[in-house]
Amino acid sequence: MDYKIRTRVSRIIVEDKIPVDSEITVLGLARTVRIGKGVAFIEVNDGSCMGNLQGVIVDPARFPILEKILTGASVRMKGKLVISQGKGQKYELAVDTVDLIGGAGPDYPLQKKRHSFEFLREIAHLRPRTNTFGAVGRIRSRLAYAIHEFYQQRGFYYVHTPIISASDCEGAGDLFRVSTFDPTSIPMKDGQVDWDQDFFAHEAFLAVSGQLEAEPMALALGDVYTFGPTFRAENSNTTRHASEFWMIEPEMAWAELDDNMDLAEDFLKHLFRYALEECADDMDFFSKWIDKEARQTLEDVIQSDFERITYTEAIKLLEKSGEKFEYPITWGVDLQTEHERYLTEKTFRKPVIVYDYPEEIKPFYMWVNDDGKTVRAMDVLVPRVGEIIGGSQREDRHDVLLDRIKKKGMTDLESLEWYLDLRRFGTIPHSGFGLGFDRALMYITGIANIRDIQLFPRVPRWARF
Ligand code: 4AD
Ligand code: MG
């Protein structure tokens, strides 16, 4: 069989590139099948776009196979593209021949009705065939392209940082260990695990971030970015935390915190604009079925200037708010999602960049301000989702960095020698941030749970498929 002759449905109904009366072949999955006396209809979806193509079969008695074509079956339809007689679609296919390729029985789980997200998680291997997950899959791919476009156009180089890492970048200890030890007989020496006998002869982990390894590249190439998977063994069972997620991390030489904020704001606006313009059908779907405000939210953000406030100002605003928070607010505590959402949804009604956080709650690599109490950190907060970007100006003064490492109680100085070297030889002011790709997609689509943004999510007590 020659499958190459197939015409993608997107070429017909999105791009509008196929002339009426063309003889075409369409391959896809039957979404609905209606067989009447004189005419039958099969709606086919081939995944190339949101819409289906309806095949119209006159005199269906010609095709006994129709009885076997149920929802979920894969089919081939050949015929002529015509202007639709019916409502709701511009084109339809006047079918000459129809073939059943792979049948699906009445037990096919995705019968035509709305399914709950909870149910669909149990059949993650079939959910790309639903409208919602098809749209998420397409928008994810298009935005990955938009990310590369944004950075490449600005002269950033795409760098690949290791997935197996020897450092705990964020210092939070939420690490997945990489080891080839047999868990039933781990070699010990003087009462301690003898890592020297492990595969790498020292401890190793899945990377929580590519930042530390991206910095040497930025300090040589100028501006770089990573885009890859990162892993966190945080035991947080929230709608916004996944154990495996993709992160984009730009790192800029010769850049301070202001430049970092400007880049973050431009970058988010670029992604939102791209989603609205290049993924219009899928965005329409999200606005209709997932979150009525999805489209408007992005349009408003593109028009807005992000609010920029210091952590100290943020604390004052929250204290003054009179709101009863679950986590009480005082200077020095980390902002919780409820606080982040209050600032973005109630105080400013737009994205907010909070910067200059207390030194004590932020990792070792951030630039220490003259007050000695705060560091040049920034978080970009958006309504509904809270933190979407975390970043900082990096500490580029060797001695200040070394002091801070010691103050944080990080004892394995040897493993950070290489990082200190970057400040010992030709140090350069530099800054960067990380955007959680899956959180960005949550924001764009309006989908409330990260488990429904990743096709095969990994979260505490769940790594099926
Ligand atoms: O704020 P984070 O921890 O920052 C870093 O890792 C820095 N090294 C980035 C840098 O400066 N190059 O994480 C960055 C972003 C967060 O703002 C959030 O969007 C996302 O990564 N993120 C998660 N997304 C999903 N699930 C999780 N468990 C996440 N943890 C962080
Ligand atoms: Mg963070």
XYZ file of C-alpha atoms and ligand atoms in Angstrom:
497
model
C 0.000 0.000 0.000
C 1.232 3.452 -0.793
C 0.688 5.549 2.310
C 2.839 8.376 0.985
C 0.001 9.644 -1.162
C -1.977 10.652 1.876
C -3.148 14.223 2.216
C -2.916 15.635 5.718
C -6.147 17.074 7.003
C -4.283 20.228 8.097
C -3.345 20.893 4.456
C -7.029 20.915 3.632
C -8.751 22.695 6.483
C -6.028 24.816 8.119
C -3.709 25.745 5.282
C -6.453 25.570 2.665
C -3.959 24.350 0.062
C -5.970 21.595 -1.631
C -8.186 22.689 -4.555
C -11.799 21.580 -4.646
C -12.356 18.497 -6.856
C -8.882 17.088 -6.098
C -8.799 13.298 -5.824
C -7.202 12.622 -2.460
C -6.548 9.887 0.107
C -7.061 10.547 3.788
C -5.742 8.236 6.513
C -6.676 8.510 10.152
C -8.812 7.391 13.054
C -12.587 7.341 12.908
C -13.969 9.734 15.530
C -17.634 9.144 14.726
C -19.439 6.877 12.330
C -23.086 7.408 11.372
C -24.704 5.028 8.922
C -28.077 5.962 7.481
C -30.123 4.401 4.728
C -28.951 6.445 1.786
C -25.819 8.014 3.201
C -23.121 7.378 5.808
C -20.700 9.798 7.491
C -17.272 9.023 8.905
C -15.404 11.790 10.688
C -11.677 11.175 10.534
C -8.956 12.797 12.594
C -5.331 12.357 11.555
C -3.725 14.420 14.314
C -2.230 17.006 11.966
C -4.677 19.554 13.358
C -7.612 19.912 15.692
C -10.286 19.505 13.022
C -11.705 16.343 11.476
C -12.503 15.685 7.839
C -15.931 14.283 7.212
C -16.235 11.546 4.614
C -19.648 11.308 2.955
C -20.532 7.907 1.568
C -23.498 7.828 -0.735
C -25.258 4.481 -1.059
C -23.417 2.890 1.882
C -24.808 -0.555 1.038
C -21.929 -0.708 -1.468
C -19.491 -1.101 1.440
C -20.399 -3.965 3.806
C -17.141 -3.193 5.649
C -18.835 -0.078 7.078
C -20.559 -2.265 9.663
C -17.135 -3.035 11.102
C -15.895 0.544 11.257
C -16.549 1.754 14.790
C -15.205 4.734 16.722
C -11.445 4.361 17.126
C -10.830 2.287 14.003
C -8.104 3.363 11.587
C -9.364 3.881 8.068
C -8.430 4.923 4.577
C -10.830 7.002 2.535
C -10.319 7.942 -1.104
C -12.457 10.410 -2.927
C -12.978 13.917 -4.172
C -12.683 17.031 -2.024
C -15.910 19.008 -2.236
C -17.512 22.021 -0.556
C -19.570 20.717 2.326
C -23.343 20.708 2.110
C -23.615 20.573 5.872
C -22.952 23.117 8.598
C -19.789 23.347 10.675
C -17.188 22.565 8.052
C -16.052 24.084 4.790
C -14.948 20.902 3.041
C -15.870 17.258 3.037
C -14.759 14.187 1.160
C -17.115 12.587 -1.360
C -15.913 9.048 -0.732
C -15.277 6.610 -3.592
C -13.687 3.856 -1.541
C -13.301 3.246 2.160
C -11.068 0.619 3.789
C -10.761 -0.554 7.337
C -7.071 -0.755 8.317
C -7.249 -1.557 12.051
C -10.496 -2.254 13.801
C -11.529 -1.064 17.279
C -14.228 -2.850 19.233
C -16.999 -1.400 21.366
C -14.601 -1.656 24.305
C -12.467 1.193 22.839
C -12.211 3.502 25.877
C -12.508 6.802 24.008
C -16.111 6.732 22.882
C -17.450 10.098 21.794
C -18.210 11.916 25.037
C -16.286 14.038 27.503
C -13.912 12.079 29.717
C -12.528 13.265 33.025
C -8.845 14.107 33.252
C -8.546 11.500 36.024
C -9.878 8.756 33.774
C -7.605 9.798 30.920
C -4.490 9.618 33.126
C -5.130 5.908 33.491
C -5.006 5.495 29.712
C -2.154 7.882 28.986
C -1.163 5.832 25.938
C -4.537 6.541 24.291
C -5.093 10.098 25.409
C -3.083 11.736 22.565
C -6.130 10.777 20.475
C -8.382 13.146 22.399
C -8.856 16.755 21.342
C -7.234 18.092 24.499
C -4.081 16.010 24.409
C -3.747 16.336 20.658
C -3.789 20.108 21.122
C -1.282 19.951 23.988
C 1.025 17.759 21.887
C 0.902 20.107 18.930
C 1.369 23.287 20.951
C 4.284 21.734 22.854
C 6.067 21.022 19.595
C 5.363 24.433 18.086
C 6.542 26.247 21.194
C 9.727 24.194 21.354
C 10.412 25.548 17.888
C 9.516 29.085 19.030
C 12.046 28.796 21.858
C 14.865 27.952 19.489
C 13.755 30.698 17.132
C 13.795 33.298 19.933
C 17.304 32.504 21.116
C 18.875 31.739 17.750
C 17.648 35.066 16.371
C 19.357 36.813 19.272
C 22.686 35.079 18.731
C 22.465 32.654 21.662
C 24.145 29.273 21.181
C 22.245 26.114 22.102
C 24.370 24.036 24.501
C 23.852 20.523 25.828
C 24.562 20.104 29.497
C 24.934 16.666 31.088
C 21.907 14.802 32.374
C 24.069 12.844 34.778
C 25.578 15.451 37.049
C 27.894 15.433 40.028
C 26.498 18.641 41.561
C 23.343 19.672 43.393
C 22.799 22.998 41.659
C 19.900 24.259 43.742
C 21.289 22.860 46.990
C 17.850 21.601 47.919
C 18.895 17.966 48.089
C 15.971 16.790 45.939
C 18.172 14.475 43.926
C 17.632 11.220 42.108
C 20.728 9.129 42.603
C 22.453 7.447 39.661
C 24.257 4.314 40.724
C 24.916 0.801 39.469
C 25.218 -0.649 42.976
C 23.150 -3.731 43.700
C 20.760 -2.374 46.361
C 20.886 -5.676 48.253
C 24.679 -5.489 48.741
C 26.088 -2.001 48.789
C 29.857 -1.893 49.411
C 30.770 -0.293 52.738
C 34.024 1.079 54.078
C 34.527 2.251 57.670
C 30.775 2.208 58.205
C 30.147 4.467 55.163
C 29.005 3.653 51.641
C 32.134 3.149 49.518
C 31.261 5.290 46.493
C 34.723 4.673 45.122
C 33.437 1.284 44.011
C 30.421 2.723 42.217
C 30.286 3.238 38.448
C 31.716 6.775 38.419
C 33.846 6.251 41.559
C 31.858 9.047 43.243
C 28.248 9.998 43.812
C 26.198 11.016 40.773
C 22.667 12.319 40.251
C 20.158 13.257 37.583
C 20.534 16.981 36.903
C 18.092 19.307 38.687
C 19.268 22.111 36.401
C 21.800 22.618 33.624
C 22.863 25.993 34.954
C 26.213 25.258 36.554
C 27.452 23.502 33.438
C 25.979 26.173 31.135
C 27.943 28.927 32.891
C 31.358 27.870 31.509
C 29.866 27.909 28.028
C 28.392 31.413 28.492
C 31.724 32.670 29.801
C 33.341 31.436 26.594
C 30.662 31.839 23.898
C 28.817 34.871 25.254
C 25.116 34.025 25.281
C 23.909 30.429 25.472
C 20.789 28.481 26.346
C 19.923 24.944 27.302
C 16.643 23.179 26.652
C 16.383 19.765 28.162
C 14.935 17.495 30.829
C 15.590 18.088 34.511
C 14.729 15.914 37.489
C 13.633 16.652 41.030
C 12.877 14.179 43.781
C 10.810 16.748 45.680
C 8.075 14.989 47.526
C 5.565 17.705 46.629
C 2.262 16.351 45.511
C 0.931 19.539 43.951
C -0.655 20.336 40.613
C 2.482 22.243 39.569
C 5.309 19.882 40.498
C 6.597 17.028 38.372
C 9.607 14.830 39.086
C 10.740 15.154 35.472
C 10.174 18.328 33.484
C 11.778 20.317 30.710
C 13.563 23.551 31.403
C 14.935 26.333 29.197
C 17.933 28.036 30.774
C 19.495 31.029 29.052
C 22.821 32.205 30.448
C 24.248 35.579 29.401
C 27.776 36.884 29.842
C 28.105 40.613 30.505
C 24.615 40.840 31.941
C 23.203 41.992 35.270
C 19.862 41.405 36.928
C 18.048 44.123 34.915
C 19.160 42.537 31.656
C 17.969 39.199 32.963
C 14.517 40.612 33.740
C 14.289 42.216 30.301
C 15.152 38.921 28.630
C 12.650 36.963 30.720
C 9.854 39.389 29.884
C 10.660 39.433 26.145
C 10.950 35.650 26.099
C 7.577 35.003 27.712
C 5.862 37.524 25.462
C 7.437 35.896 22.418
C 6.085 32.491 23.447
C 2.610 33.822 24.167
C 2.461 35.719 20.882
C 3.626 32.631 19.027
C 0.934 30.497 20.660
C -1.796 32.988 19.731
C -0.647 33.490 16.163
C 0.759 30.122 15.135
C -1.428 27.764 17.156
C -4.707 29.617 16.680
C -6.976 26.566 16.339
C -5.577 24.870 19.397
C -5.775 28.121 21.393
C -9.417 28.496 20.330
C -10.039 25.018 21.641
C -8.444 25.790 25.018
C -10.440 29.010 25.286
C -13.664 27.180 24.532
C -13.260 24.040 26.613
C -10.534 24.474 29.233
C -10.374 28.100 30.318
C -12.615 30.772 28.825
C -9.938 33.362 29.579
C -6.999 31.485 27.999
C -6.695 33.647 24.904
C -7.523 36.930 26.630
C -5.002 36.242 29.409
C -2.168 35.936 26.918
C -3.290 38.969 24.951
C -3.377 41.056 28.137
C 0.082 39.896 29.200
C 1.591 40.753 25.824
C 0.240 44.301 26.187
C 1.351 44.728 29.797
C 4.628 45.764 31.372
C 5.509 43.234 34.031
C 5.521 44.730 37.520
C 8.990 44.662 39.129
C 9.179 44.807 42.917
C 11.750 43.812 45.504
C 11.074 40.954 47.863
C 10.983 43.481 50.720
C 8.251 45.475 48.941
C 6.361 42.257 48.245
C 6.411 41.334 51.933
C 5.110 44.793 52.873
C 2.252 44.510 50.366
C 1.312 41.069 51.637
C 1.453 42.193 55.271
C -0.754 45.180 54.470
C -3.246 43.077 52.478
C -5.165 41.925 55.530
C -5.498 38.526 53.827
C -5.443 35.415 56.018
C -2.710 33.268 54.501
C -2.149 29.648 55.432
C 1.584 30.404 55.639
C 2.060 33.607 57.688
C 4.224 36.276 56.141
C 7.338 37.830 57.696
C 10.553 39.109 56.155
C 12.810 36.123 55.537
C 10.248 33.451 54.662
C 10.027 32.035 51.153
C 6.960 33.093 49.179
C 4.375 30.322 48.875
C 2.057 29.857 45.921
C -0.790 31.574 47.807
C 1.369 34.683 48.227
C 2.549 34.598 44.633
C -1.009 34.272 43.433
C -2.201 37.114 45.658
C 0.395 39.463 44.175
C -0.376 38.529 40.564
C -4.139 38.042 40.806
C -5.213 40.603 43.399
C -2.540 43.289 43.805
C -1.296 43.785 40.259
C -3.471 41.596 38.003
C -0.521 40.813 35.750
C 2.876 39.104 35.874
C 5.172 40.299 38.625
C 8.945 39.984 38.870
C 10.049 39.796 42.494
C 13.781 40.371 43.006
C 16.427 40.776 45.726
C 15.406 37.837 47.913
C 16.887 37.080 51.342
C 20.276 35.473 51.011
C 19.349 32.665 53.411
C 16.592 31.153 51.277
C 18.440 31.219 47.949
C 21.220 29.018 46.514
C 24.939 29.629 46.890
C 25.636 30.935 43.393
C 23.628 34.182 43.553
C 25.216 37.651 43.638
C 25.263 39.121 47.148
C 23.965 42.701 47.399
C 25.824 45.374 49.368
C 23.360 45.017 52.262
C 24.773 41.509 52.820
C 21.224 40.287 53.502
C 19.797 39.924 50.011
C 20.916 38.380 46.748
C 20.221 39.364 43.148
C 17.605 36.678 42.607
C 14.450 37.075 40.565
C 11.290 35.040 40.228
C 8.731 35.722 37.539
C 5.245 35.100 38.918
C 2.102 34.760 36.825
C -1.565 34.566 37.806
C -2.912 31.060 38.568
C 0.429 29.269 38.274
C 2.647 31.361 40.545
C 6.393 30.987 39.880
C 7.129 30.236 36.260
C 10.737 31.481 36.055
C 13.534 31.493 38.617
C 16.875 33.152 37.962
C 19.634 35.410 39.204
C 22.750 37.380 38.564
C 25.566 34.976 39.407
C 28.176 35.738 42.041
C 31.289 36.469 39.983
C 33.603 37.598 42.819
C 35.746 34.652 43.820
C 36.118 35.420 47.497
C 32.502 36.384 48.061
C 31.427 33.153 46.386
C 33.809 31.062 48.442
C 32.552 32.680 51.665
C 28.967 32.019 50.704
C 29.675 28.366 49.870
C 31.235 27.935 53.312
C 28.408 29.798 55.004
C 25.916 27.445 53.365
C 27.771 24.555 54.991
C 28.743 23.003 51.670
C 31.669 20.874 52.686
C 32.713 19.236 49.422
C 34.723 22.209 48.154
C 36.787 19.992 45.916
C 33.806 19.217 43.688
C 33.208 22.970 43.215
C 36.825 23.870 42.399
C 36.019 23.993 38.706
C 33.138 26.414 39.375
C 35.397 28.658 41.453
C 38.008 28.535 38.690
C 35.624 30.457 36.451
C 35.973 33.330 38.945
C 39.710 32.839 39.340
C 40.487 33.181 35.634
C 38.933 36.123 33.780
C 35.725 36.439 35.744
C 32.765 38.048 33.931
C 29.460 39.390 35.279
C 26.765 37.009 34.080
C 23.117 36.178 34.625
C 20.522 33.641 33.653
C 17.255 31.990 34.513
C 15.214 28.851 34.079
C 11.731 28.648 32.600
C 9.818 25.483 33.440
C 8.438 24.497 30.044
C 5.583 22.467 31.475
C 4.517 25.319 33.744
C 4.621 27.686 30.768
C 2.342 25.278 28.911
C -0.021 25.157 31.899
C -0.250 28.909 31.795
C -0.802 29.074 28.041
C -3.406 26.311 27.784
C -5.197 26.990 31.060
C -4.828 23.317 32.008
C -4.733 23.218 35.783
C -2.641 20.111 36.475
C 0.889 19.386 35.246
C -0.154 15.718 34.993
C -2.317 16.714 32.052
C 0.407 18.727 30.346
C 2.965 15.930 30.205
C 1.780 12.881 28.366
C 3.571 10.476 30.704
C 4.032 12.424 33.941
C 6.420 11.308 36.647
C 5.272 12.411 40.104
C 5.657 10.894 43.574
C 4.321 7.320 43.520
C 3.599 7.409 39.805
C 5.930 6.542 36.890
C 3.759 4.252 34.815
C 4.135 3.687 31.063
O 13.649 28.127 40.344
P 14.401 26.931 39.863
O 14.675 25.852 40.840
O 15.740 27.520 39.242
C 16.802 26.805 38.792
O 16.857 25.602 38.662
C 17.926 27.679 38.302
N 19.154 26.868 38.284
C 17.581 28.228 36.949
C 18.642 29.114 36.388
O 18.900 30.164 36.942
N 19.277 28.714 35.292
O 13.610 26.295 38.628
C 13.324 27.059 37.478
C 11.894 26.842 37.017
C 10.845 27.229 38.043
O 10.579 28.600 38.018
C 9.649 26.413 37.566
O 9.004 27.012 36.462
C 10.313 25.144 37.074
O 11.656 25.447 36.804
N 10.235 24.076 38.072
C 9.393 23.032 37.999
N 8.462 22.709 37.101
C 7.757 21.578 37.287
N 7.959 20.743 38.335
C 8.887 21.028 39.286
N 9.088 20.180 40.292
C 9.653 22.221 39.141
N 10.642 22.796 39.853
C 10.980 23.912 39.193
Mg 12.631 28.722 42.026
